[in-house]
């Protein structure tokens, strides 16, 4: 299994970090987990063709997790994709897709089809995506890989998902955005890799109903007995020493502070 962190930041504008996006190669699939701001640009920087993505799993509808969704679909359609892109996400993913491709971008899509025809070539096929909505416990699998959805706690989003990706004899759980919860502990139990958000807010701000303090992330990782913990969804100028020390309050295993363009092979 190979994992490339395309975006490790949060909603804040950050020159060092794009927003949430992780590319996983497992079995026969190239799986994109979230499609946040600058995801497609990061692919270009790394020499990864957007047309190579076979499946896209969206954790929830916050813009920092889906900002490049339309760009991924349209760019891959225009430049080399010959397969139907399989898209998965929580309830609301179909409505978002319809709004983007049947309304917001319908003029662009129609114009590009007409332009291709006018140049004497064959009319381009449709954008060729298949959108499926997932709920807690749903499983998608293919040749040498498997993804299971787990509903996590990201108030006030109605349904936010984490994903357990299995392939090549390895297990990786990505939380998306979540507060510390039993669902993550159970789904990530014994995983080789846990990719967990970690954020700092004033204690009385209310944000910890939706997000996870690094101390709590370490507690979840220890309880789940994961082999390696990667911290993501990071705020600008977060201090690495503080972050890792807080996580080590409860977890003494391997810890990595994610950075854009970081790769893991295991």
CSV table of C-alpha atoms in Angstrom, one decimal:
chain,number,residue,atom,x,y,z
A,1,UNK,CA,0.0,0.0,0.0
A,2,UNK,CA,1.3,3.4,-0.9
A,3,UNK,CA,-0.1,6.7,0.5
A,4,UNK,CA,0.5,10.2,-0.8
A,5,UNK,CA,-0.6,13.1,1.3
A,6,UNK,CA,-1.7,15.7,-1.3
A,7,UNK,CA,-3.3,18.1,1.3
A,8,UNK,CA,-2.8,18.1,5.1
A,9,UNK,CA,-4.3,21.5,6.1
A,10,UNK,CA,-7.6,22.8,7.3
A,11,UNK,CA,-10.0,25.5,6.0
A,12,UNK,CA,-7.5,28.3,6.8
A,13,UNK,CA,-5.6,29.7,3.8
A,14,UNK,CA,-2.2,28.3,4.3
A,15,UNK,CA,0.8,28.7,1.9
A,16,UNK,CA,2.4,25.5,3.3
A,17,UNK,CA,-0.6,23.2,3.2
A,18,UNK,CA,-3.4,22.3,0.7
A,19,UNK,CA,-6.7,21.1,2.2
A,20,UNK,CA,-7.7,17.5,2.9
A,21,UNK,CA,-6.7,15.0,0.2
A,22,UNK,CA,-5.0,11.7,0.4
A,23,UNK,CA,-4.2,9.3,-2.5
A,24,UNK,CA,-4.0,5.6,-1.7
A,25,UNK,CA,-2.7,2.9,-4.0
A,26,UNK,CA,-4.1,-0.5,-3.0
A,27,UNK,CA,-4.6,-3.5,-5.1
A,28,UNK,CA,-5.8,-2.4,-8.5
A,29,UNK,CA,-7.2,0.9,-7.3
A,30,UNK,CA,-6.0,4.5,-7.0
A,31,UNK,CA,-8.3,5.8,-4.3
A,32,UNK,CA,-8.6,9.5,-3.4
A,33,UNK,CA,-9.8,10.2,0.1
A,34,UNK,CA,-11.3,13.7,0.1
A,35,UNK,CA,-10.7,16.2,-2.7
A,36,UNK,CA,-9.9,19.5,-0.9
A,37,UNK,CA,-8.4,22.8,-2.2
A,38,UNK,CA,-5.4,22.5,-4.5
A,39,UNK,CA,-5.7,18.7,-4.7
A,40,UNK,CA,-5.4,18.6,-8.5
A,41,UNK,CA,-2.6,21.2,-8.5
A,42,UNK,CA,-0.7,19.0,-6.0
A,43,UNK,CA,-1.1,16.0,-8.4
A,44,UNK,CA,0.3,18.0,-11.2
A,45,UNK,CA,3.3,19.0,-9.0
A,46,UNK,CA,4.0,15.4,-8.2
A,47,UNK,CA,3.5,14.1,-11.8
A,48,UNK,CA,0.3,12.2,-10.9
A,49,UNK,CA,-2.4,12.3,-13.6
A,50,UNK,CA,-5.9,13.1,-12.2
A,51,UNK,CA,-7.1,10.6,-14.9
A,52,UNK,CA,-5.4,7.8,-13.0
A,53,UNK,CA,-7.8,8.1,-10.0
A,54,UNK,CA,-10.2,5.3,-10.1
A,55,UNK,CA,-12.3,6.0,-6.9
A,56,UNK,CA,-13.0,9.1,-4.9
A,57,UNK,CA,-14.3,8.8,-1.3
A,58,UNK,CA,-15.6,12.0,0.3
A,59,UNK,CA,-15.8,12.1,4.1
A,60,UNK,CA,-18.3,15.0,4.2
A,61,UNK,CA,-19.4,18.2,2.5
A,62,UNK,CA,-17.3,20.9,4.1
A,63,UNK,CA,-15.7,22.9,1.4
A,64,UNK,CA,-12.1,22.2,2.5
A,65,UNK,CA,-12.8,18.5,1.8
A,66,UNK,CA,-14.6,18.9,-1.6
A,67,UNK,CA,-13.3,22.2,-3.1
A,68,UNK,CA,-11.5,20.4,-5.9
A,69,UNK,CA,-14.1,17.7,-6.6
A,70,UNK,CA,-15.5,19.4,-9.7
A,71,UNK,CA,-11.9,20.2,-10.9
A,72,UNK,CA,-10.9,16.5,-10.5
A,73,UNK,CA,-13.9,15.3,-12.5
A,74,UNK,CA,-13.6,17.8,-15.3
A,75,UNK,CA,-9.8,17.8,-15.5
A,76,UNK,CA,-9.6,14.0,-15.6
A,77,UNK,CA,-12.5,13.9,-18.2
A,78,UNK,CA,-10.7,16.4,-20.5
A,79,UNK,CA,-7.2,14.9,-20.1
A,80,UNK,CA,-7.0,11.2,-20.4
A,81,UNK,CA,-9.6,9.4,-18.3
A,82,UNK,CA,-11.1,6.5,-20.2
A,83,UNK,CA,-13.0,4.9,-17.3
A,84,UNK,CA,-16.0,5.9,-15.2
A,85,UNK,CA,-14.9,7.6,-12.0
A,86,UNK,CA,-16.5,6.0,-9.0
A,87,UNK,CA,-17.5,8.6,-6.4
A,88,UNK,CA,-18.7,7.7,-2.9
A,89,UNK,CA,-19.7,9.9,0.0
A,90,UNK,CA,-22.4,10.5,2.7
A,91,UNK,CA,-26.0,11.4,1.9
A,92,UNK,CA,-25.9,14.7,0.1
A,93,UNK,CA,-23.1,13.7,-2.3
A,94,UNK,CA,-25.6,13.0,-5.2
A,95,UNK,CA,-27.3,16.4,-4.7
A,96,UNK,CA,-23.9,18.2,-4.7
A,97,UNK,CA,-22.9,16.3,-7.8
A,98,UNK,CA,-26.1,17.1,-9.6
A,99,UNK,CA,-25.8,20.8,-8.7
A,100,UNK,CA,-22.2,20.9,-10.0
A,101,UNK,CA,-22.5,19.0,-13.2
A,102,UNK,CA,-26.1,19.5,-14.2
A,103,UNK,CA,-26.2,23.2,-13.2
A,104,UNK,CA,-23.0,25.0,-12.3
A,105,UNK,CA,-20.8,23.5,-15.0
A,106,UNK,CA,-23.4,22.5,-17.6
A,107,UNK,CA,-22.4,25.4,-19.9
A,108,UNK,CA,-18.8,24.5,-19.7
A,109,UNK,CA,-19.4,20.8,-20.3
A,110,UNK,CA,-21.7,21.4,-23.3
A,111,UNK,CA,-19.2,23.9,-24.8
A,112,UNK,CA,-16.3,21.5,-24.5
A,113,UNK,CA,-18.3,18.7,-26.2
A,114,UNK,CA,-19.3,21.1,-29.0
A,115,UNK,CA,-15.8,22.3,-29.4
A,116,UNK,CA,-14.4,18.8,-29.8
A,117,UNK,CA,-17.1,18.1,-32.4
A,118,UNK,CA,-16.4,21.3,-34.2
A,119,UNK,CA,-12.7,20.4,-34.5
A,120,UNK,CA,-13.8,17.4,-36.6
A,121,UNK,CA,-13.2,14.8,-33.8
A,122,UNK,CA,-15.6,12.6,-32.1
A,123,UNK,CA,-17.9,14.1,-29.5
A,124,UNK,CA,-16.4,13.6,-26.1
A,125,UNK,CA,-18.3,11.1,-23.9
A,126,UNK,CA,-20.2,12.4,-20.9
A,127,UNK,CA,-18.2,13.2,-17.8
A,128,UNK,CA,-18.6,9.6,-16.9
A,129,UNK,CA,-19.0,9.5,-13.1
A,130,UNK,CA,-21.1,7.2,-11.0
A,131,UNK,CA,-22.0,8.7,-7.6
A,132,UNK,CA,-23.0,6.4,-4.7
A,133,UNK,CA,-24.0,7.4,-1.2
A,134,UNK,CA,-22.7,5.5,1.8
A,135,UNK,CA,-23.7,5.0,5.4
A,136,UNK,CA,-22.1,3.5,8.5
A,137,UNK,CA,-20.9,0.0,7.8
A,138,UNK,CA,-21.2,0.1,4.0
A,139,UNK,CA,-18.4,-1.7,2.1
A,140,UNK,CA,-17.0,-1.2,-1.4
A,141,UNK,CA,-14.4,-3.6,-2.7
A,142,UNK,CA,-12.5,-4.5,-5.8
A,143,UNK,CA,-9.5,-6.4,-7.0
A,144,UNK,CA,-7.1,-6.5,-4.0
A,145,UNK,CA,-8.8,-3.7,-2.0
A,146,UNK,CA,-11.7,-3.0,0.3
A,147,UNK,CA,-13.1,0.2,1.8
A,148,UNK,CA,-15.5,0.3,4.7
A,149,UNK,CA,-17.3,3.5,5.9
A,150,UNK,CA,-17.7,4.4,9.6
A,151,UNK,CA,-19.9,7.2,10.8
A,152,UNK,CA,-17.9,9.6,13.0
A,153,UNK,CA,-18.8,12.6,15.1
A,154,UNK,CA,-18.5,15.9,13.3
A,155,UNK,CA,-21.3,18.1,14.7
A,156,UNK,CA,-23.4,19.7,13.2
A,157,UNK,CA,-22.8,17.8,9.9
A,158,UNK,CA,-25.6,15.2,9.7
A,159,UNK,CA,-23.3,12.4,8.5
A,160,UNK,CA,-19.6,12.5,8.3
A,161,UNK,CA,-17.6,9.4,7.4
A,162,UNK,CA,-14.2,7.8,8.1
A,163,UNK,CA,-12.9,5.1,5.9
A,164,UNK,CA,-11.0,1.9,6.6
A,165,UNK,CA,-8.9,1.0,3.5
A,166,UNK,CA,-7.6,-2.5,3.2
A,167,UNK,CA,-5.2,-3.8,0.6
A,168,UNK,CA,-1.9,-5.5,0.0
A,169,UNK,CA,-2.1,-7.0,3.5
A,170,UNK,CA,-2.4,-3.6,5.2
A,171,UNK,CA,-5.1,-1.7,7.0
A,172,UNK,CA,-5.4,2.1,7.1
A,173,UNK,CA,-8.1,4.2,8.8
A,174,UNK,CA,-8.7,7.8,7.9
A,175,UNK,CA,-11.0,9.7,10.3
A,176,UNK,CA,-11.8,12.7,8.2
A,177,UNK,CA,-13.0,15.4,10.6
A,178,UNK,CA,-14.2,14.0,14.0
A,179,UNK,CA,-14.2,14.5,17.7
A,180,UNK,CA,-12.8,11.6,19.7
A,181,UNK,CA,-15.3,8.8,19.5
A,182,UNK,CA,-15.8,5.1,20.0
A,183,UNK,CA,-16.6,4.6,16.4
A,184,UNK,CA,-13.0,5.5,15.4
A,185,UNK,CA,-11.6,3.4,18.2
A,186,UNK,CA,-13.5,0.3,17.0
A,187,UNK,CA,-12.9,0.8,13.3
A,188,UNK,CA,-9.2,1.5,13.6
A,189,UNK,CA,-8.5,-1.3,16.1
A,190,UNK,CA,-5.3,-2.9,15.3
A,191,UNK,CA,-4.8,-0.9,12.1
A,192,UNK,CA,-1.3,-0.6,10.7
A,193,UNK,CA,-1.9,3.2,10.2
A,194,UNK,CA,-4.4,5.7,11.7
A,195,UNK,CA,-4.6,9.0,9.9
A,196,UNK,CA,-6.3,11.3,12.5
A,197,UNK,CA,-7.1,15.0,12.5
A,198,UNK,CA,-5.5,17.1,15.3
A,199,UNK,CA,-6.5,20.7,16.1
A,200,UNK,CA,-6.1,23.3,18.8
A,201,UNK,CA,-9.0,25.6,19.9
A,202,UNK,CA,-9.8,27.5,23.1
A,203,UNK,CA,-11.4,25.0,25.5
A,204,UNK,CA,-14.7,26.9,25.7
A,205,UNK,CA,-15.1,27.5,22.0
A,206,UNK,CA,-17.3,24.5,21.3
A,207,UNK,CA,-15.1,23.3,18.5
A,208,UNK,CA,-14.2,20.1,20.3
A,209,UNK,CA,-17.7,18.8,19.6
A,210,UNK,CA,-16.5,18.5,16.0
A,211,UNK,CA,-12.7,18.2,16.2
A,212,UNK,CA,-10.0,16.4,18.3
A,213,UNK,CA,-7.4,17.9,20.6
A,214,UNK,CA,-4.0,16.1,20.1
A,215,UNK,CA,-4.0,14.7,23.6
A,216,UNK,CA,-7.3,13.0,22.9
A,217,UNK,CA,-5.9,11.8,19.5
A,218,UNK,CA,-3.1,10.0,21.4
A,219,UNK,CA,-5.6,8.4,23.7
A,220,UNK,CA,-7.7,7.1,20.7
A,221,UNK,CA,-4.5,5.7,19.1
A,222,UNK,CA,-3.4,3.9,22.3
A,223,UNK,CA,-6.9,2.4,22.9
A,224,UNK,CA,-7.1,1.2,19.2
A,225,UNK,CA,-3.5,-0.2,19.4
A,226,UNK,CA,-2.6,1.1,16.0
A,227,UNK,CA,0.9,0.7,14.7
A,228,UNK,CA,1.5,4.2,13.3
A,229,UNK,CA,-0.3,7.4,13.9
A,230,UNK,CA,-0.2,10.2,11.3
A,231,UNK,CA,-1.6,13.7,12.3
A,232,UNK,CA,-3.4,15.7,9.6
A,233,UNK,CA,-5.9,18.5,9.1
A,234,UNK,CA,-3.4,20.8,10.7
A,235,UNK,CA,-3.7,24.5,11.3
A,236,UNK,CA,-1.2,27.1,10.0
A,237,UNK,CA,2.0,27.5,12.1
A,238,UNK,CA,1.1,24.6,14.4
A,239,UNK,CA,4.2,23.8,16.5
A,240,UNK,CA,5.5,20.3,15.8
A,241,UNK,CA,7.1,19.9,19.2
A,242,UNK,CA,3.9,20.8,21.0
A,243,UNK,CA,1.8,18.7,18.8
A,244,UNK,CA,3.9,15.5,19.2
A,245,UNK,CA,4.4,16.0,23.0
A,246,UNK,CA,0.6,16.3,23.5
A,247,UNK,CA,0.0,13.1,21.5
A,248,UNK,CA,2.7,11.3,23.5
A,249,UNK,CA,0.7,12.0,26.7
A,250,UNK,CA,-1.1,8.8,25.9
A,251,UNK,CA,0.5,7.2,22.8
A,252,UNK,CA,4.1,6.0,22.7
A,253,UNK,CA,4.0,4.4,19.3
A,254,UNK,CA,5.3,5.8,16.0
A,255,UNK,CA,3.9,9.3,15.3
A,256,UNK,CA,4.2,11.4,12.2
A,257,UNK,CA,3.1,15.0,11.6
A,258,UNK,CA,1.9,14.9,8.0
A,259,UNK,CA,3.1,17.4,5.4
A,260,UNK,CA,2.0,18.0,1.8
A,261,UNK,CA,3.6,15.7,-0.7
A,262,UNK,CA,4.6,13.2,2.0
A,263,UNK,CA,4.6,9.5,0.9
A,264,UNK,CA,4.4,6.3,2.9
A,265,UNK,CA,4.9,2.9,1.5
A,266,UNK,CA,4.3,-0.1,3.7
